[in-house]
XYZ file of C-alpha atoms in Angstrom:
696
model
C 80.789 164.581 76.847
C 84.210 165.257 78.901
C 86.599 166.256 76.677
C 89.393 165.206 78.744
C 90.982 162.895 81.275
C 93.246 162.760 84.375
C 95.196 159.613 85.172
C 96.374 160.400 88.564
C 98.658 158.278 91.054
C 98.689 158.639 94.470
C 102.210 156.792 95.028
C 105.148 156.086 93.585
C 105.572 153.064 91.401
C 102.186 152.366 91.109
C 102.020 150.994 87.049
C 100.432 154.282 85.755
C 101.845 153.937 82.139
C 100.176 151.096 81.813
C 96.539 152.403 82.283
C 97.667 155.851 80.193
C 99.257 153.501 77.203
C 95.772 151.147 77.457
C 93.659 154.479 77.629
C 95.648 156.014 74.779
C 94.691 152.328 72.410
C 91.454 152.829 73.468
C 90.218 156.534 72.470
C 92.146 156.161 69.127
C 89.217 153.229 68.400
C 86.704 155.596 69.335
C 87.766 158.606 67.967
C 90.538 159.766 65.321
C 91.929 162.784 67.216
C 93.425 162.183 70.584
C 95.937 164.557 72.586
C 98.868 164.030 75.087
C 99.056 166.297 78.447
C 101.632 166.078 81.042
C 101.186 169.550 83.477
C 104.391 168.661 85.340
C 106.997 166.895 83.706
C 110.493 165.115 86.010
C 113.518 167.587 85.102
C 115.580 166.730 82.571
C 118.861 166.857 81.110
C 119.185 169.562 77.888
C 118.435 168.288 75.122
C 116.200 164.883 76.315
C 112.627 164.885 75.892
C 110.498 163.321 79.008
C 110.687 159.699 78.902
C 106.429 159.547 79.321
C 105.908 162.183 76.676
C 108.092 160.758 74.093
C 106.600 156.921 74.791
C 103.349 157.929 73.912
C 103.640 160.761 71.606
C 106.383 158.096 69.522
C 104.764 155.149 69.931
C 100.637 156.173 68.676
C 102.359 158.705 66.591
C 100.428 161.807 67.651
C 100.987 164.802 65.506
C 102.272 167.061 68.054
C 105.036 169.705 69.223
C 106.872 168.539 71.703
C 106.697 171.559 73.946
C 102.894 171.675 73.909
C 102.908 168.620 75.846
C 103.936 169.806 79.265
C 103.493 173.044 80.879
C 106.287 173.050 83.904
C 109.336 170.830 85.321
C 109.522 170.056 88.757
C 112.065 172.477 89.843
C 109.945 175.255 87.685
C 106.616 174.514 89.727
C 108.650 174.654 93.143
C 110.440 177.686 92.821
C 107.205 179.467 91.859
C 105.239 178.055 94.481
C 108.002 179.025 97.121
C 107.413 182.432 95.736
C 103.626 182.418 96.179
C 102.953 182.108 92.184
C 100.932 178.843 92.943
C 98.266 180.602 90.956
C 100.015 181.393 88.128
C 100.887 177.849 87.397
C 97.192 176.811 87.231
C 96.416 179.667 84.801
C 99.897 178.480 82.505
C 98.703 174.541 82.970
C 94.853 176.177 82.083
C 95.822 178.061 79.232
C 97.880 174.605 77.547
C 95.112 172.583 78.406
C 92.689 174.622 76.450
C 94.910 174.721 73.470
C 95.602 171.409 72.971
C 91.350 170.673 73.539
C 90.769 173.198 70.797
C 93.082 170.930 68.397
C 91.808 167.764 69.348
C 89.016 165.392 69.988
C 90.197 164.325 73.604
C 93.231 165.283 75.630
C 94.327 162.264 77.819
C 96.149 164.072 81.082
C 98.904 162.409 82.589
C 99.748 163.450 86.490
C 103.200 163.725 88.248
C 105.142 160.517 89.514
C 105.602 160.754 92.798
C 108.900 160.460 92.516
C 110.278 162.700 95.380
C 109.453 162.834 99.371
C 106.988 165.654 99.210
C 103.573 163.935 98.113
C 101.218 165.812 99.708
C 101.834 168.566 98.245
C 102.046 166.623 95.170
C 99.094 165.027 95.773
C 97.322 168.724 96.002
C 98.648 169.722 93.056
C 97.235 166.908 91.120
C 93.988 167.240 92.653
C 94.285 170.844 92.315
C 95.019 170.485 87.700
C 92.012 168.108 87.749
C 90.147 170.574 89.269
C 90.971 173.146 87.226
C 90.457 171.482 84.184
C 87.160 170.153 85.134
C 88.440 166.830 84.470
C 87.009 163.387 85.660
C 89.718 161.054 87.247
C 91.292 158.125 87.292
C 92.790 156.882 90.656
C 95.740 154.854 90.349
C 97.341 152.645 92.732
C 99.706 149.775 93.821
C 99.672 146.816 95.937
C 103.447 145.474 95.721
C 104.761 144.562 98.977
C 101.440 145.295 100.804
C 98.596 143.478 102.866
C 94.913 143.582 101.125
C 94.515 145.592 104.408
C 97.390 148.738 103.326
C 95.969 148.217 99.756
C 92.536 148.371 100.763
C 92.938 151.737 103.518
C 95.551 153.569 100.835
C 92.997 153.547 97.510
C 89.975 154.858 100.209
C 91.663 158.028 101.718
C 92.787 158.934 98.189
C 89.421 158.214 97.169
C 87.673 160.120 99.891
C 90.626 163.218 99.806
C 89.901 162.915 95.405
C 86.031 162.912 95.357
C 85.629 165.660 97.683
C 87.194 168.008 94.485
C 86.690 166.408 91.383
C 84.518 163.314 90.006
C 86.440 159.911 90.435
C 85.229 157.809 87.178
C 87.185 154.715 88.031
C 90.002 153.759 90.407
C 92.589 151.345 88.991
C 94.857 149.359 91.501
C 98.158 147.576 89.883
C 100.807 144.892 91.129
C 98.155 142.439 92.867
C 99.167 138.990 93.418
C 97.262 136.414 91.388
C 95.364 134.827 93.956
C 94.424 138.372 95.171
C 92.915 139.393 92.426
C 89.251 138.816 93.465
C 89.450 139.003 96.894
C 91.365 142.714 97.138
C 87.984 144.010 94.206
C 85.680 142.506 96.436
C 86.932 143.877 99.725
C 87.367 147.846 97.431
C 83.445 147.366 96.379
C 82.694 146.946 99.470
C 84.662 149.615 101.170
C 83.895 152.472 98.444
C 80.540 151.265 98.101
C 79.605 154.500 95.173
C 79.503 152.650 91.992
C 82.905 154.352 91.302
C 84.636 151.134 88.822
C 86.941 149.418 90.171
C 89.571 147.392 88.851
C 92.769 145.154 89.506
C 95.225 144.310 87.604
C 97.822 141.060 88.752
C 101.897 142.020 88.050
C 103.310 141.274 85.244
C 106.345 140.108 85.556
C 107.957 140.902 82.378
C 106.734 144.391 83.027
C 108.429 144.970 86.212
C 111.170 143.248 84.838
C 114.028 145.799 83.716
C 115.872 145.857 80.345
C 119.585 145.940 79.527
C 119.243 149.242 78.582
C 117.842 150.334 82.258
C 120.219 148.459 83.806
C 123.234 150.379 81.609
C 121.746 153.643 82.657
C 121.664 152.750 86.124
C 125.127 151.437 86.666
C 126.431 154.172 83.934
C 127.903 151.116 82.228
C 129.547 150.907 79.037
C 128.292 148.474 76.773
C 130.871 146.291 74.786
C 129.125 143.390 72.897
C 125.255 143.292 71.693
C 123.649 146.563 71.598
C 121.068 145.739 68.934
C 119.363 143.631 72.162
C 119.808 146.071 74.974
C 116.043 146.080 75.234
C 116.293 142.413 76.507
C 114.256 142.106 79.890
C 116.544 140.483 82.225
C 112.934 138.375 84.676
C 115.924 136.890 86.948
C 119.665 137.340 88.146
C 122.637 135.471 89.163
C 126.073 135.766 90.478
C 128.816 133.420 88.735
C 130.936 133.101 91.138
C 131.057 129.185 91.727
C 132.927 127.265 88.969
C 131.356 126.981 85.884
C 129.871 123.380 85.983
C 128.029 124.265 89.081
C 126.691 127.532 88.116
C 125.010 126.492 84.504
C 123.004 124.405 86.493
C 121.119 127.572 88.121
C 120.915 129.244 84.975
C 117.146 130.906 84.648
C 115.076 131.860 81.333
C 115.731 135.430 80.420
C 118.362 135.513 83.553
C 120.920 138.358 83.528
C 124.837 136.599 84.604
C 126.877 139.056 86.906
C 130.237 137.884 87.280
C 133.981 140.275 87.348
C 134.925 140.754 84.041
C 138.067 138.353 84.553
C 136.595 135.178 84.902
C 136.681 134.181 81.000
C 135.291 131.181 82.408
C 131.633 132.073 83.340
C 131.469 134.322 80.469
C 132.142 131.831 78.201
C 129.871 129.524 79.532
C 127.268 131.639 79.880
C 126.752 132.489 75.923
C 127.876 129.082 74.917
C 124.383 127.945 77.309
C 122.521 130.621 75.452
C 122.865 129.011 71.893
C 122.255 125.717 73.653
C 118.810 123.293 73.159
C 119.405 121.972 76.645
C 120.313 125.507 78.994
C 117.078 128.526 79.198
C 118.198 131.518 77.113
C 120.021 134.895 78.937
C 119.245 138.064 78.891
C 122.781 139.623 78.979
C 126.307 139.492 81.031
C 127.242 142.410 83.078
C 131.420 142.197 84.255
C 131.861 143.826 87.600
C 135.090 145.087 88.973
C 135.716 147.456 86.118
C 137.675 144.355 84.451
C 137.384 143.543 80.831
C 138.477 139.968 79.698
C 141.593 139.801 77.675
C 142.024 140.098 73.851
C 141.733 136.766 73.251
C 138.313 136.842 74.956
C 137.404 139.472 73.138
C 137.989 138.200 69.537
C 136.545 134.582 70.843
C 133.366 136.429 71.263
C 133.378 138.532 68.196
C 133.624 135.591 66.012
C 130.290 134.240 67.650
C 127.196 134.439 65.157
C 124.957 135.630 68.315
C 125.560 138.042 71.115
C 123.796 139.075 73.874
C 124.709 142.098 75.382
C 127.933 141.884 77.548
C 128.292 145.444 79.767
C 131.129 146.856 81.556
C 130.791 148.541 84.799
C 132.886 149.387 87.561
C 131.342 148.929 90.736
C 132.008 145.214 92.898
C 129.892 142.372 92.307
C 128.410 142.513 95.934
C 127.140 146.319 95.253
C 126.062 145.470 91.186
C 123.969 142.690 92.169
C 122.158 144.977 94.576
C 122.054 148.446 92.846
C 120.116 145.736 90.193
C 118.081 144.268 92.598
C 116.770 147.923 93.072
C 115.956 148.862 89.644
C 112.309 149.887 89.148
C 111.461 149.472 85.070
C 110.375 152.034 83.289
C 108.512 152.231 79.617
C 110.187 153.841 76.882
C 109.814 154.329 73.080
C 111.944 151.903 72.376
C 111.085 148.868 74.131
C 107.859 147.824 71.701
C 107.269 144.785 73.585
C 106.668 146.751 76.753
C 104.076 148.611 75.446
C 102.411 146.081 73.834
C 102.189 143.983 76.953
C 100.672 147.501 78.658
C 98.501 147.655 76.878
C 97.169 143.805 76.282
C 97.162 143.520 80.341
C 95.129 146.633 80.340
C 92.279 145.654 77.483
C 92.138 142.188 79.425
C 91.618 143.440 83.136
C 89.521 146.721 82.163
C 85.439 147.163 81.169
C 86.973 149.635 77.938
C 83.028 149.504 77.301
C 81.824 150.758 80.277
C 84.783 153.298 80.532
C 84.238 154.553 76.946
C 80.491 154.784 77.453
C 81.206 156.661 81.473
C 83.356 158.860 79.424
C 81.003 159.854 76.888
C 78.516 160.359 79.225
C 80.589 162.128 81.916
C 79.384 165.719 82.227
C 81.198 168.150 84.922
C 79.357 169.774 87.493
C 82.570 171.672 88.274
C 83.254 175.443 87.195
C 86.374 176.989 89.205
C 87.048 180.788 89.296
C 90.580 180.147 87.136
C 88.553 178.466 84.796
C 85.776 180.911 84.747
C 88.618 183.988 84.480
C 90.515 181.670 81.524
C 87.153 181.660 79.553
C 86.802 185.456 79.551
C 91.052 186.242 79.132
C 90.067 184.169 75.939
C 86.170 185.692 75.235
C 87.963 189.434 74.954
C 91.030 188.660 73.450
C 89.001 187.257 70.243
C 87.462 190.625 69.497
C 89.795 194.006 70.822
C 87.662 196.488 72.456
C 89.100 199.800 73.974
C 88.157 200.687 77.366
C 88.961 204.356 78.935
C 89.818 204.515 82.752
C 88.575 207.714 84.391
C 90.679 207.306 87.319
C 94.047 207.994 86.239
C 96.328 208.845 88.994
C 94.649 205.912 91.166
C 97.730 203.265 91.647
C 95.450 200.096 91.470
C 93.836 201.540 88.215
C 97.463 202.034 86.936
C 98.526 198.070 87.902
C 95.842 196.777 86.398
C 96.637 199.064 83.345
C 99.544 197.420 83.310
C 98.456 194.229 83.306
C 95.984 194.731 80.619
C 97.962 196.418 78.554
C 100.982 193.156 79.072
C 97.960 190.560 77.877
C 96.987 192.430 75.137
C 93.272 191.781 75.671
C 92.155 195.943 75.404
C 93.033 199.428 74.486
C 93.131 201.537 76.976
C 92.626 205.275 77.564
C 93.631 207.138 80.384
C 92.150 210.016 81.887
C 94.506 212.950 83.460
C 97.128 214.529 82.709
C 100.481 212.461 80.928
C 103.379 214.017 83.619
C 101.271 213.401 86.718
C 100.411 209.354 85.578
C 104.300 209.562 84.776
C 104.930 210.269 87.953
C 103.122 207.767 89.915
C 104.406 205.128 87.897
C 107.831 205.939 88.811
C 106.809 206.424 92.329
C 104.910 203.210 92.724
C 107.109 200.653 90.236
C 104.374 200.122 87.723
C 105.802 198.939 84.510
C 103.584 200.312 82.696
C 104.539 202.128 79.072
C 102.691 205.313 78.569
C 103.277 204.966 74.968
C 101.275 201.859 74.463
C 97.993 203.338 76.085
C 96.198 206.407 75.295
C 96.591 209.170 78.206
C 93.345 212.130 77.737
C 93.336 215.673 79.497
C 90.413 216.210 79.141
C 90.484 219.831 78.575
C 93.221 220.068 76.423
C 91.782 216.898 73.966
C 90.834 218.238 70.247
C 87.409 216.371 70.829
C 86.710 218.631 73.822
C 84.559 221.331 71.640
C 82.497 219.044 70.244
C 82.066 216.623 73.543
C 80.750 220.001 74.998
C 78.761 221.059 72.405
C 77.334 217.640 71.756
C 76.605 217.430 75.688
C 74.823 220.613 75.278
C 72.395 219.897 72.143
C 71.495 216.275 74.419
C 70.553 218.283 77.414
C 69.591 221.731 76.296
C 66.062 220.114 77.333
C 66.611 220.191 80.603
C 67.945 223.473 80.444
C 72.003 223.061 80.041
C 73.616 226.022 78.767
C 76.815 225.213 76.609
C 79.011 226.935 80.081
C 77.678 224.246 81.818
C 78.141 221.908 79.511
C 81.651 222.769 79.167
C 81.963 222.666 82.936
C 80.407 218.886 82.297
C 83.211 217.857 80.371
C 85.773 218.826 82.298
C 84.592 216.149 84.952
C 86.428 212.526 83.982
C 82.913 210.891 84.274
C 81.602 213.125 81.938
C 84.316 213.412 80.097
C 84.914 209.538 79.463
C 81.174 208.345 79.100
C 81.166 211.072 76.112
C 83.711 208.555 74.632
C 81.881 205.788 74.361
C 79.062 208.239 72.963
C 81.145 209.604 70.320
C 82.288 205.998 69.540
C 86.151 206.862 70.716
C 86.050 203.833 73.110
C 83.870 200.680 74.032
C 83.213 200.785 77.869
C 84.274 202.292 80.796
C 85.597 201.258 83.806
C 85.285 203.698 87.446
C 84.415 203.644 90.451
C 87.790 203.394 92.399
C 87.963 206.589 93.590
C 84.393 207.900 92.872
C 80.419 207.248 94.028
C 78.130 204.985 92.159
C 76.065 208.028 91.455
C 79.314 210.139 89.939
C 80.052 206.877 87.912
C 75.976 206.265 86.326
C 74.411 209.767 86.549
C 76.048 210.869 82.963
C 75.514 206.842 81.788
C 72.015 207.845 82.616
C 71.794 211.073 81.017
C 72.886 210.137 77.538
C 74.150 206.145 77.229
C 70.388 205.459 78.726
C 68.998 202.183 78.944
C 68.359 199.403 76.351
C 64.929 198.872 74.655
C 62.436 197.556 76.776
C 64.870 198.244 79.841
C 63.166 200.438 82.613
C 66.058 200.083 85.009
C 69.784 199.804 85.917
C 70.811 196.788 87.848
C 74.253 195.382 89.145
C 75.496 191.707 89.629
C 78.289 190.230 90.782
C 80.322 187.129 88.886
C 80.733 185.358 92.555
C 83.828 182.555 92.100
C 83.318 180.286 94.969
C 85.893 177.269 95.011
C 83.802 175.074 92.581
C 81.438 176.746 90.807
C 80.777 180.705 89.455
C 77.167 181.763 90.918
C 75.265 185.208 89.619
C 74.332 187.360 92.785
C 71.628 190.374 92.231
C 70.926 193.306 92.869
C 73.690 194.016 95.194
C 75.052 197.554 94.221
C 72.401 199.395 92.666
C 68.652 199.493 93.940
C 67.645 200.017 97.361
C 64.319 198.407 97.221
C 62.697 197.115 93.849
C 58.495 196.390 93.618
C 57.977 192.940 92.164
C 58.234 194.370 88.187
C 61.949 195.757 88.807
C 62.792 192.207 91.161
C 61.747 190.393 88.209
C 63.332 192.447 85.553
C 66.071 192.115 87.667
C 65.727 188.815 87.263
C 66.092 188.292 83.512
C 68.367 190.919 83.328
C 70.685 188.634 85.665
C 70.237 185.267 83.861
C 70.510 186.432 80.420
C 74.010 187.900 81.914
C 74.664 184.173 83.251
C 73.746 182.807 80.146
C 76.221 185.313 77.872
C 79.087 184.236 79.832
C 78.972 180.405 79.846
C 77.149 179.860 83.363
C 73.714 178.058 83.017
C 71.176 180.143 84.467
C 69.191 178.175 87.077
C 67.075 181.025 88.728
C 66.563 181.700 92.798
C 64.192 184.221 93.816
C 65.095 185.066 97.666
C 63.558 185.420 100.438
C 63.037 184.010 104.108
C 61.060 181.399 103.303
C 60.553 178.411 100.799
C 57.789 177.699 98.476
C 54.346 178.989 99.881
C 54.685 178.457 103.575
C 55.893 182.319 103.954
C 53.528 184.961 104.317
C 53.991 188.673 104.839
C 54.465 191.623 102.497
C 57.783 191.303 101.388
C 58.068 187.455 100.950
C 54.751 188.244 98.725
C 56.447 190.975 96.547
C 59.295 188.236 95.680
C 56.331 185.297 94.770
C 54.551 188.510 92.394
C 58.224 188.913 90.617
C 58.796 184.984 89.963
C 55.392 184.909 88.488
C 56.361 188.057 86.295
C 59.492 186.261 85.115
C 57.238 183.204 84.525
C 54.915 184.722 82.133
C 57.515 187.291 80.454
C 60.300 184.596 80.151
C 58.975 181.025 80.337
C 62.231 179.614 79.053
C 64.319 180.809 82.001
C 64.314 177.804 84.944
C 63.113 179.985 88.325
C 61.710 179.259 91.886
C 60.705 181.732 94.699
C 59.991 182.961 96.876
C 63.365 180.252 98.029
C 66.007 180.658 101.646
C 69.256 180.920 100.495
C 70.219 177.332 101.592
C 67.667 175.849 99.822
C 68.683 177.418 96.742
C 72.428 176.582 97.071
C 72.257 172.899 99.129
C 71.232 169.964 96.853
C 69.921 168.075 100.325
C 68.026 171.072 101.832
C 66.889 172.008 98.401
C 65.094 168.773 97.499
C 63.536 168.220 101.262
C 61.869 171.681 101.516
C 61.029 171.900 97.074
C 61.370 168.148 95.785
C 60.273 168.677 92.527
C 62.184 171.920 91.612
C 65.003 172.204 88.925
C 66.526 175.043 90.353
C 66.486 174.370 94.488
C 69.646 173.042 95.545
C 71.447 174.057 92.188
C 71.164 177.784 91.415
C 73.562 179.841 89.713
C 71.893 183.422 89.585
C 70.240 184.454 93.113
C 68.404 187.696 92.767
C 68.291 189.622 96.263
C 64.779 190.712 97.849
C 66.955 194.172 98.592
C 70.167 196.219 98.388
C 70.658 195.481 102.578
C 69.969 191.954 101.822
C 72.508 191.287 98.695
C 75.655 193.492 99.830
C 75.905 192.117 103.215
C 75.329 188.844 101.627
C 78.119 189.119 98.867
C 80.336 190.660 101.315
C 79.890 188.197 103.851
C 80.565 185.135 101.242
C 83.622 186.849 99.688
C 85.181 187.070 103.268
C 84.182 184.038 104.873
C 84.953 181.779 101.667
C 87.294 183.690 100.322
C 85.302 183.913 97.165
C 86.476 185.990 94.007
C 83.967 188.666 93.172
C 83.948 190.281 90.207
C 81.958 193.165 89.999
C 79.652 195.224 90.058
C 78.973 194.435 86.254
C 75.975 196.655 85.298
C 73.160 195.572 83.531
C 70.702 197.437 80.931
C 72.540 199.967 79.547
C 73.183 200.828 75.875
C 76.773 200.424 76.118
C 79.052 199.192 78.825
C 79.231 201.038 82.060
C 81.159 199.461 84.901
C 81.419 200.545 88.747
C 83.956 199.304 91.122
C 83.628 199.455 94.520
C 86.210 202.257 96.247
C 88.009 199.356 98.234
C 88.684 197.488 95.536
C 91.882 196.101 94.093
C 94.184 196.080 90.951
C 92.663 192.335 90.903
C 88.774 193.867 90.977
C 89.695 196.033 88.139
C 91.489 193.808 85.735
C 88.913 191.288 85.720
C 85.765 194.518 85.587
C 87.719 195.676 82.406
C 88.270 191.816 80.737
C 83.884 191.457 82.248
C 83.227 195.350 80.014
C 85.594 194.099 76.590
C 83.319 191.635 76.706
C 79.877 193.487 77.059
C 80.892 195.691 74.558
C 81.534 192.358 72.292
C 77.698 191.846 71.870
C 76.596 195.512 71.263
């Protein structure tokens, strides 16, 4: 079941509030604790709350701190985008949403309002947020002033854009003439032939009518009388320019009277008509020209038992009338009548039973790199571990260390001379305070002799003497690995400057492999646009035999499950199913059978080609009864040559984030970096190493 829903509009004034209010009422009828989140709000004045948040939170009495209900203002987002920090925006939105997800049974997420010019960027941002939160979307549009064909074209274009990235649960189109509701619904179902639920909501006149409060705000007016009725809705308006005896015949129900402030006859006549049984009630009076009635007239009005709002504005009658006609009415917290009308409208026209069922049964297949990295960070934070970085002079290592310390995600030891490390921090302008990390130079460490003696005892059967042990402990990789062995650190990450052999040799000599594990293997976490795949082995074993290949598959499946990825294992080869012949494909076929016998719980398919493993259409055509084909999450390559080239090709051609390699099979976590790694790679690998250490 999804724990949230994303309501996204595709244009301004879509009537999104009707959908949000109706959804909130529906959700509260199904579950006790419903949260509300707006990733991006409009810029507000100091001390003011976002109107949408204030309306929903106050009406439904949601127990939530205002600052937790949004992530950014519009200008903050634009500023970060202009600085090339769009990734930071998504990271913070995920963090804020996850906070609410943990505290509520369900979270209603409302997208932006399209109240500014750059609508294409706004659509992209809403799509990106929905995707990275892993939420299904409801697309909201409106048809006011459009032909049916224009509405259909607009909705289909938006739907086609959304469905490529996220699951669209429902399409809701607002503000349609009553006579066009059914024809439009028929046209939309014909054009969007996907089974997606389609709702068409007619125009509701009272929802489009501005209140006196909105008119005051728009015209910067001054209220003279009737402040207790400023939520009156003005369904019509007319200008009082003719004589009273003619004007009152033009009054309509809930009409707004617009007249110059010196027309006492119109003012008093309209007020009298409002209390008369023979004339419609009016919503209020707007006095133009900045003119205030004479004191005698004001005194007369004060003595009336009931007075509709009377406001004074500075503009001329013509400009004021045009301004009022252009007001787009909003729903706000104090306007209970509009809120209840919105909810009633939603409940009348939306199949809430079906929508509820769709939400309950929805399962997202999207798992973005940002979501994966967020989950990694949160797991590492739950049980802080101590990681040693032997290559303490490398700029990339120091930059990663600064980020890790800033995030408070691990404790760190840097291997090297403190003064040399400090010089490099100054040279590269890296904001790392060495008081926040442990810095060790091996030969000056108080543990040096103990480490050398321990190594001697462990390796003397291999003809290692004490002098040789001391030489070994002078090496940063040996010293750092011994820190792990002695319990002075929980894991190690190295390889930015050293070879894989140099990183692994000490680990194999005295950390050793886990019971039942015969080989050390590796995986990369390949963070593709909409999923995370596990690639193994792309770094360690050149030509594994069938038994080794099976062990790599079993280890990789466990790694996938440990890191929140459902393991569906594809044993890759140059043919799929039973068609292929040859020693290489037979080796893969044999390895697959070994896995089935040793770990029958693992979903596995092999031999299978890469395209059949990851593409549902191809997978089902080649292996129609497979529960792995087309949806593999763990891809096991037959040899190092294939695996290493494939991961690099996927990384470069798709822009995928490749985290790793992460080593599997050791008693304690030691991870090897590529010498071409970035600071981001090191940062991610340290976090993965810390998570590995939690399970030991």
